[in-house]
XYZ file of C-alpha atoms in Angstrom:
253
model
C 9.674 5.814 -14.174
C 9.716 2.017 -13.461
C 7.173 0.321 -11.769
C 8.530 -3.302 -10.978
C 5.119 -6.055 -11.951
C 7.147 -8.834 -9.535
C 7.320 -6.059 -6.881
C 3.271 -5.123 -7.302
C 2.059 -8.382 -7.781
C 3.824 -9.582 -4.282
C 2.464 -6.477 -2.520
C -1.056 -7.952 -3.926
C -0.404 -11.409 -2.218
C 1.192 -9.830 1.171
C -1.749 -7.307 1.309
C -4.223 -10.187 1.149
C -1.944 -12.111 3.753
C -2.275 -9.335 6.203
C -5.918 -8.290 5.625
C -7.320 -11.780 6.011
C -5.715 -12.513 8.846
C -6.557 -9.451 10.637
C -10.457 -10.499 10.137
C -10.352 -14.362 11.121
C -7.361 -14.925 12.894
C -6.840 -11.624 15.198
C -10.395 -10.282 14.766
C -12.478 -13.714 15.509
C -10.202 -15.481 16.946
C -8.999 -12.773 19.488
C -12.811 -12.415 20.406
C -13.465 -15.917 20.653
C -10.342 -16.704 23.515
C -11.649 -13.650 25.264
C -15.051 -14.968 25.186
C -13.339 -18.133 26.757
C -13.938 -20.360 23.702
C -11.803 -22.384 22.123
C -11.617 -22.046 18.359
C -12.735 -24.963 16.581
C -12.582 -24.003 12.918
C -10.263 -21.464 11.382
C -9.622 -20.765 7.487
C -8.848 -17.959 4.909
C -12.920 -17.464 5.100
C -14.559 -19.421 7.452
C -14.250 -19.010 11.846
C -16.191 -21.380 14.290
C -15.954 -20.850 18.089
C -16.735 -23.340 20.639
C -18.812 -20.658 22.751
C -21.494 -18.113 21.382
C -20.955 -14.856 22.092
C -22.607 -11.304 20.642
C -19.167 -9.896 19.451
C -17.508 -12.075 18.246
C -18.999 -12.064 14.729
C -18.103 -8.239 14.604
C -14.441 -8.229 15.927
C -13.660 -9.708 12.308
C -14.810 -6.727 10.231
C -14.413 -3.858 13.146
C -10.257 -5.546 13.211
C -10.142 -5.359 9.196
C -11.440 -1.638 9.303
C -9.144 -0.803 12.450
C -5.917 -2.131 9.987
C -7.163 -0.483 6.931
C -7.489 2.659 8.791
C -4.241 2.220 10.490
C -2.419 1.620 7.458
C -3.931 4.838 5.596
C -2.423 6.725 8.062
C 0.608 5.039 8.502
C 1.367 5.620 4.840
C 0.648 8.980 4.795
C 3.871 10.400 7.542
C 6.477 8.245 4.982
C 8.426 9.994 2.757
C 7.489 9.317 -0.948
C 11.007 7.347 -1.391
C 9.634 4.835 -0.054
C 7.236 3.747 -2.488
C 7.348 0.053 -1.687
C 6.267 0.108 1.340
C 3.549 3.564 1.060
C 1.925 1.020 -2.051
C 2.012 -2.091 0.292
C -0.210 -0.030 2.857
C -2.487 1.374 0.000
C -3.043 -1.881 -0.693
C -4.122 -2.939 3.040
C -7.174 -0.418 2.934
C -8.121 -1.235 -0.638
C -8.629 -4.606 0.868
C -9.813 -4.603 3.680
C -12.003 -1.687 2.824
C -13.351 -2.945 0.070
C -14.350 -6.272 1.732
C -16.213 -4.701 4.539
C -18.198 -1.770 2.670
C -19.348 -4.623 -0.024
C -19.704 -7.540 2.799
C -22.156 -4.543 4.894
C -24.465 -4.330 1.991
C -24.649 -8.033 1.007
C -25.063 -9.120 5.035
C -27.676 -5.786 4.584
C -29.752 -7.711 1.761
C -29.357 -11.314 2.491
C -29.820 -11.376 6.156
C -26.984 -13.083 7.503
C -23.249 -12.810 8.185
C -21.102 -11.048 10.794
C -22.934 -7.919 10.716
C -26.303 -9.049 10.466
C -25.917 -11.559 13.348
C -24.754 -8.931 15.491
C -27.550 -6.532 14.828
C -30.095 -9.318 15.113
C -28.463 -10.616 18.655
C -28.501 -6.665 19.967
C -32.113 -6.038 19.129
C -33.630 -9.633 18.340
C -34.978 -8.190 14.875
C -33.409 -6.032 12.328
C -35.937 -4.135 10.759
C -35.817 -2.331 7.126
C -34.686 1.469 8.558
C -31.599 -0.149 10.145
C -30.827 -2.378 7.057
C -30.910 0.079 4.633
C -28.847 2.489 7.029
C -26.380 -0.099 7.229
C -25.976 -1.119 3.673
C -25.841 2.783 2.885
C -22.506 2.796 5.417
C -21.187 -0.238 3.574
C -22.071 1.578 -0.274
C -20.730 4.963 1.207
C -17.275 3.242 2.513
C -16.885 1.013 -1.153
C -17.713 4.122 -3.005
C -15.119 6.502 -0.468
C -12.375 3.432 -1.344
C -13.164 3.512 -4.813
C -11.880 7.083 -5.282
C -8.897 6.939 -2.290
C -7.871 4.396 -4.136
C -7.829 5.581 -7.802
C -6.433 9.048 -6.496
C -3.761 7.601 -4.302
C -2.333 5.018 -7.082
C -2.408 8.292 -9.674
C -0.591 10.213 -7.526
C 2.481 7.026 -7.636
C 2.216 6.565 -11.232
C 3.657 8.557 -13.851
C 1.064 8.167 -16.229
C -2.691 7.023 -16.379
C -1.211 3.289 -18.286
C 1.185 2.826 -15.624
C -1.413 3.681 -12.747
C -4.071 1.406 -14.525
C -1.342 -1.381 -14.362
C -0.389 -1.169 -10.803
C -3.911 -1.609 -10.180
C -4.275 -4.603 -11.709
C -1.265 -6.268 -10.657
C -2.327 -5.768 -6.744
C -5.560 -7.046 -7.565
C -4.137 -10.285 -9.222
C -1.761 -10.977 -6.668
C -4.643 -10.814 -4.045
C -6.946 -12.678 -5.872
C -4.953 -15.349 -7.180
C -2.857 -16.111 -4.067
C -6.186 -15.772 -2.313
C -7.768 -18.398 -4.565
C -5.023 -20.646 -4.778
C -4.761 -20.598 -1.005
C -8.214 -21.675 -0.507
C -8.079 -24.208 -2.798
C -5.623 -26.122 -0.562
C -8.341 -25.931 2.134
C -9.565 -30.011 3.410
C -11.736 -29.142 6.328
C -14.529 -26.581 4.764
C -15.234 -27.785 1.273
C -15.774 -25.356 -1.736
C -18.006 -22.735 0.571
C -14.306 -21.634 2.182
C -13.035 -21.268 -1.967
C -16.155 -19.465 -2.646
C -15.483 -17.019 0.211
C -12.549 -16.640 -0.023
C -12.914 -15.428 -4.023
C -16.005 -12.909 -2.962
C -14.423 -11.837 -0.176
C -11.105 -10.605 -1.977
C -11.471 -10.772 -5.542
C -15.279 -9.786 -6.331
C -14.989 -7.016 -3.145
C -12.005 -5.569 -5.031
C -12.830 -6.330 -8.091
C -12.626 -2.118 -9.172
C -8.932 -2.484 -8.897
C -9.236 -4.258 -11.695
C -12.107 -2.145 -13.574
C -10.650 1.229 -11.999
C -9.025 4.014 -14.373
C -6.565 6.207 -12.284
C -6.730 9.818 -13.899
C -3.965 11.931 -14.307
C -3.872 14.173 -11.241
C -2.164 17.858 -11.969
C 1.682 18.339 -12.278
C 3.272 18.011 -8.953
C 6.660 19.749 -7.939
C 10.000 17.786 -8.323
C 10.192 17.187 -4.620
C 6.173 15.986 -4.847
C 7.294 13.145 -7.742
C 6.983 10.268 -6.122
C 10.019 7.297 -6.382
C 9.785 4.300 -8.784
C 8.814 1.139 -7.399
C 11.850 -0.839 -8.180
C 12.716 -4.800 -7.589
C 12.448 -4.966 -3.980
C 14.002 -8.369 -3.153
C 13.531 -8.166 0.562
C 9.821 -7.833 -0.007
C 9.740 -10.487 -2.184
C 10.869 -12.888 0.144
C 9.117 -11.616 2.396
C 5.827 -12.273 0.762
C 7.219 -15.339 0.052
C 7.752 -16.783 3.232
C 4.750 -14.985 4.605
C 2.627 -16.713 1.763
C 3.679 -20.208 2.486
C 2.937 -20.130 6.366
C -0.658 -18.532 5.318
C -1.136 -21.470 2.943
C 0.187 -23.728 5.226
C -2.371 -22.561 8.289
C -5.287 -20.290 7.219
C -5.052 -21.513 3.631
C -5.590 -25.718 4.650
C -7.398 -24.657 7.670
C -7.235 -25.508 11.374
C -9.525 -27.751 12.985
């Protein structure tokens, strides 16, 4: 059964198109207008507001775990024929799931970020109990991903090889369109490339590492289609891609 690398690899880049700007653009920056702020900084990694308020720093990670969700579900009332699109929304909760379990643990242990701003602005301290609790949501949610993941990317593959491919290819669209994006970035120096590299290509990094097992023999109406050429996605991603690059990816001042 064919599995189409142009196909995967462009579901990689419009996955990371769609999952980063769910967190800064509709999750921050949705928060910060209805906080009455104006936003003053906006990239593939970085959000500044003009006004301070409590919730904005969590409307970027509670919007990127309200997509991934979303999209889980979505994908699981279409029919297996189309695979495209079921793999594109796989792809949206790897992402964006995988970024917020990891990013809840690191805000966890180094004290800052969206998370740990919140926390500390609710209770004025964050003390070790609720730290640890938190980074053991953030391990439990990478760990839960993790195995969705590998299962769900089994279950479209004919073999283990193929499976272990598709992986890969979805991370390397993500993480080099993510990179490459960033790097076109003028306004928030390397700190907005550095972010933007943890934040989608370290966070996901087991699509890379991941080895799908085979999962048990499925009925004929259970096998699920091939991912062939899709051209409309293509140019989809495509055009999607350059208006990223051309907004999130230079950054708006």
């Amino acid at each position: 059964m064919p599995m189409d690398r142009m196909t995967l690899a462009a579901i990689g880049v419009l996955a990371m198109c769609i999952v980063t700007t769910a967190h800064e653009a509709l999750g921050h920056g949705a928060a910060c207008l209805l906080a009455g702020g104006n936003i003053t900084l906006l990239t593939s990694s970085m959000f500044r507001c003009s006004v301070a308020s409590p919730w904005i720093d969590p409307a970027g990670p509670a919007t990127n775990l309200l997509v991934g969700s979303l999209a889980w579900f979505l994908r699981a009332t279409l029919p297996l024929r189309s695979a495209s699109l079921r793999m594109l929304l796989l792809a949206i909760t790897a992402l964006a799931y995988f970024w917020e379990g990891a990013y809840l643990v690191d805000a966890m242990l180094t004290r800052s970020g969206d998370a740990y701003l919140f926390l500390r602005s609710m209770s004025g301290d964050v003390a070790a109990p609720e730290r640890i609790f938190v980074a053991s949501v953030g391990l439990a949610l990478y760990i839960a991903c993790v195995r969705m993941t590998a299962r769900a990317i089994a279950l479209a593959s004919p073999n283990e090889r193929v499976a272990r491919i598709c992986a890969r290819l979805l991370w390397l669209g993500a993480m080099l369109s993510a990179t490459a994006a960033a790097a076109f970035c003028r306004v928030a120096g390397l700190g907005n490339l550095r972010d933007a590299m943890l934040e989608i290509g370290a966070a996901s990094l087991p699509l890379l590492l991941m080895r799908p097992r085979a999962q048990p023999a499925r009925s004929t109406s259970g096998v699920p289609t091939a991912i062939e050429r899709n051209f409309w996605l293509i140019a989809l991603t495509l055009v999607a891609y350059v208006a990223f690059v051309a907004t999130l990816g230079h950054g708006i001042v």
